[in-house]
PDB file of C-alpha atoms in Angstrom:
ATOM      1  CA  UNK A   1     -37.031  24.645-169.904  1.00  0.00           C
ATOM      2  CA  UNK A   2     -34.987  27.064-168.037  1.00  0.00           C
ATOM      3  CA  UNK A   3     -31.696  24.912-169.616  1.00  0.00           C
ATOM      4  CA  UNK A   4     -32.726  25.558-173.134  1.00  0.00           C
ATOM      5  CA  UNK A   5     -33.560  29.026-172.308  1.00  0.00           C
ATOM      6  CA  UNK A   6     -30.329  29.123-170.849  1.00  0.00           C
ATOM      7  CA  UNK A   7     -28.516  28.396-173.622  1.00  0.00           C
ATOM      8  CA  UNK A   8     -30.229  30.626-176.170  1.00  0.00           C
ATOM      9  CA  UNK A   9     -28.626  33.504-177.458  1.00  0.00           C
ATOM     10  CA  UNK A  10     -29.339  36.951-176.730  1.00  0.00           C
ATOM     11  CA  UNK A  11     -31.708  39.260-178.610  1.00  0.00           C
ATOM     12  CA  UNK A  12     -29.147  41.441-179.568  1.00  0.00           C
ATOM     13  CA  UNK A  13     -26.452  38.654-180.868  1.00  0.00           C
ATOM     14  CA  UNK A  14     -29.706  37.103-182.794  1.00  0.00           C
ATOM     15  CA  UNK A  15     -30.362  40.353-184.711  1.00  0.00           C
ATOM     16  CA  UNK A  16     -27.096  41.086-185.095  1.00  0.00           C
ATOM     17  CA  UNK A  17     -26.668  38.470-187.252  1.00  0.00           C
ATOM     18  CA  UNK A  18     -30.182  38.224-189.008  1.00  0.00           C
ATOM     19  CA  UNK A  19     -28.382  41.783-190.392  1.00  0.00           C
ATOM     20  CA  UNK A  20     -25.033  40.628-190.978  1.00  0.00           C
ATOM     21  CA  UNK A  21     -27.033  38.503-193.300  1.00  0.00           C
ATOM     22  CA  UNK A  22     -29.339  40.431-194.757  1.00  0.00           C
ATOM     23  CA  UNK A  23     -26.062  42.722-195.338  1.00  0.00           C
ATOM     24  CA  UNK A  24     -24.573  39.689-197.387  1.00  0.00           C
ATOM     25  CA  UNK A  25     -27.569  38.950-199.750  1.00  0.00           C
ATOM     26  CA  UNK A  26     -28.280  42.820-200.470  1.00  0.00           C
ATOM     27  CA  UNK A  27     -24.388  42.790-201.161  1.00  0.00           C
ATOM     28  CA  UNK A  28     -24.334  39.444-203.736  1.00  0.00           C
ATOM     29  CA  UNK A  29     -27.829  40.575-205.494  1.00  0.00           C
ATOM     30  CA  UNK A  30     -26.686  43.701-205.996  1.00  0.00           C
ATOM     31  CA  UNK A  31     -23.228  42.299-207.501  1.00  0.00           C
ATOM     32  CA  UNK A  32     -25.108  40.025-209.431  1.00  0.00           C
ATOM     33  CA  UNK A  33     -27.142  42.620-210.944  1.00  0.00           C
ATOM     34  CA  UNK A  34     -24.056  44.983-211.686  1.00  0.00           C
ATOM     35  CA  UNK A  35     -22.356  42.037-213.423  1.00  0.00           C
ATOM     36  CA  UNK A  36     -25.347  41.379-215.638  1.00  0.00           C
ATOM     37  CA  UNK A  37     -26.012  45.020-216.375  1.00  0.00           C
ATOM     38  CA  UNK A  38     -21.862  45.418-217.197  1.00  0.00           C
ATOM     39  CA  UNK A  39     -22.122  48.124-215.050  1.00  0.00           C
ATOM     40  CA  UNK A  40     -18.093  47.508-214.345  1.00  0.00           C
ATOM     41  CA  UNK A  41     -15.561  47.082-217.416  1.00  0.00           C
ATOM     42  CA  UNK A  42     -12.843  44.250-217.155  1.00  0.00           C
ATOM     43  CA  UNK A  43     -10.469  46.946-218.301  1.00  0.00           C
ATOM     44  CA  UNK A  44     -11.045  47.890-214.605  1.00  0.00           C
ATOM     45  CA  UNK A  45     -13.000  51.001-215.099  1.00  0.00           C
ATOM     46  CA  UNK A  46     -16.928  52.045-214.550  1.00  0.00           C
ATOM     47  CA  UNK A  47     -19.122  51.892-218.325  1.00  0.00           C
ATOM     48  CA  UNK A  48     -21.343  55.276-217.069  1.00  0.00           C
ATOM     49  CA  UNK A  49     -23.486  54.771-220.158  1.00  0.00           C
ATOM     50  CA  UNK A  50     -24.372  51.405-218.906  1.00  0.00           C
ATOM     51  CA  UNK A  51     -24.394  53.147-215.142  1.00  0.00           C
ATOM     52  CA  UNK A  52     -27.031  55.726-216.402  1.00  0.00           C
ATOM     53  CA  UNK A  53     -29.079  53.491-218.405  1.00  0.00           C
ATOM     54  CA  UNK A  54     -29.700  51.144-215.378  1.00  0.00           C
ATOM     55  CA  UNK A  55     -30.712  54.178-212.891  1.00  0.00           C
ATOM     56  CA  UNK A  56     -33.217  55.332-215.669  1.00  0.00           C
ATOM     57  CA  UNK A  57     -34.611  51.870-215.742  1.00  0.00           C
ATOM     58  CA  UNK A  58     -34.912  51.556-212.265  1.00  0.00           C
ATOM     59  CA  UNK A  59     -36.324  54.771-211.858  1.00  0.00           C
ATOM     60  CA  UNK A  60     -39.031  53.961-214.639  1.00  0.00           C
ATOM     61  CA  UNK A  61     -39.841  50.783-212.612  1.00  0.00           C
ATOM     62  CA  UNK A  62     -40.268  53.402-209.258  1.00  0.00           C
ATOM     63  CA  UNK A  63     -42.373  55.567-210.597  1.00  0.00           C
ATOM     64  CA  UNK A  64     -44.906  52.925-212.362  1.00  0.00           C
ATOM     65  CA  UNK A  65     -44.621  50.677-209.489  1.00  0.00           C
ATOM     66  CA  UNK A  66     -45.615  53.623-206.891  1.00  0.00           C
ATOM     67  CA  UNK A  67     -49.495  54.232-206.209  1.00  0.00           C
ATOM     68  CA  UNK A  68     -48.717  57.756-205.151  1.00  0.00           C
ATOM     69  CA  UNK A  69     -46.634  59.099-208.308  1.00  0.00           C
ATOM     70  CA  UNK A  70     -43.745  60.926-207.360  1.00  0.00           C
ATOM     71  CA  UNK A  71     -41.421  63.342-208.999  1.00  0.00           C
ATOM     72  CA  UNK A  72     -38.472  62.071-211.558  1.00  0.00           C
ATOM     73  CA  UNK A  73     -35.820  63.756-209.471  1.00  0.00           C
ATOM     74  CA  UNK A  74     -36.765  61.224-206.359  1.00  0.00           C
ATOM     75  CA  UNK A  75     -36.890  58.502-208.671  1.00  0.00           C
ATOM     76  CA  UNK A  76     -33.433  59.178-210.331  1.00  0.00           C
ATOM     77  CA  UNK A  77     -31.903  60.069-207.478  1.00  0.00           C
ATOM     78  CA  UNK A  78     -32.694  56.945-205.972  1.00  0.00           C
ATOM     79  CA  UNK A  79     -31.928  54.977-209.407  1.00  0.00           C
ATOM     80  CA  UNK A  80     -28.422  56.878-209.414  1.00  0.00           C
ATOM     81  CA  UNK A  81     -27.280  55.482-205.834  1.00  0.00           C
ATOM     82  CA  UNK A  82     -28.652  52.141-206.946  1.00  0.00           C
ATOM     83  CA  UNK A  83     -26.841  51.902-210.218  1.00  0.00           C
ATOM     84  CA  UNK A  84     -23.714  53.416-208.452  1.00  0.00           C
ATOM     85  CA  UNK A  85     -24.082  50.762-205.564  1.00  0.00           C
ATOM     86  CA  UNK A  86     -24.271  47.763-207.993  1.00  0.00           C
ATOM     87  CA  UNK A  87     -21.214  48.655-209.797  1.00  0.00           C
ATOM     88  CA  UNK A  88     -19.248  49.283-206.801  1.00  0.00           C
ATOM     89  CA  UNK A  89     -20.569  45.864-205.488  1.00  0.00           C
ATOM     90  CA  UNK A  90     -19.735  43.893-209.145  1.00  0.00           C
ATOM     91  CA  UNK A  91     -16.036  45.710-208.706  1.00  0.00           C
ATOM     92  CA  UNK A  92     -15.735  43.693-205.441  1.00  0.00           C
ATOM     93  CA  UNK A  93     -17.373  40.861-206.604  1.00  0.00           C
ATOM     94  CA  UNK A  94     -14.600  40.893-209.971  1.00  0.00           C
ATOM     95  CA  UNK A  95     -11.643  41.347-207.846  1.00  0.00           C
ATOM     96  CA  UNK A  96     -12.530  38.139-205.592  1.00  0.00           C
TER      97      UNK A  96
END
């Protein structure tokens, strides 16, 4: 027992990569869902129509999905930095 203990990694090195991950699966989904949405042109630019419509859906889907309602400036907010954060990620994701 004290072998295989022994030869286990340490907590730290463990999480460390659970997030490294994690990291990598936020990082394709999101460039996945840019890609769909068009969020990033092939002309190499950002479409902010298409950038604005996806933050409005998304913040749609946070304020019906959340029990305690909360104000449209939260939920855009958050839809914004989502929608901005997908198209960055698809821009990567076109360039590789």
């Amino acid at each position: 027992m004290h072998e295989l203990q022994a030869e286990r990694q340490p907590a730290v090195a463990r999480r460390a990569h659970l997030a490294s991950v994690q990291a990598a699966r936020v990082e394709a989904l999101r460039a996945a869902s840019g890609t769909k949405a068009g969020l990033w042109t092939a002309a190499g630019g950002f479409d902010r129509r298409a950038i604005m419509a996806f933050a409005v859906h998304h913040a749609r889907a946070v304020l019906n999905g959340c029990l305690a309602r909360g104000c449209w400036r939260t939920a855009m907010a958050h839809g914004l930095k989502t929608a901005w954060a997908s198209a960055h990620a698809a821009r990567r994701a076109a360039t590789h």
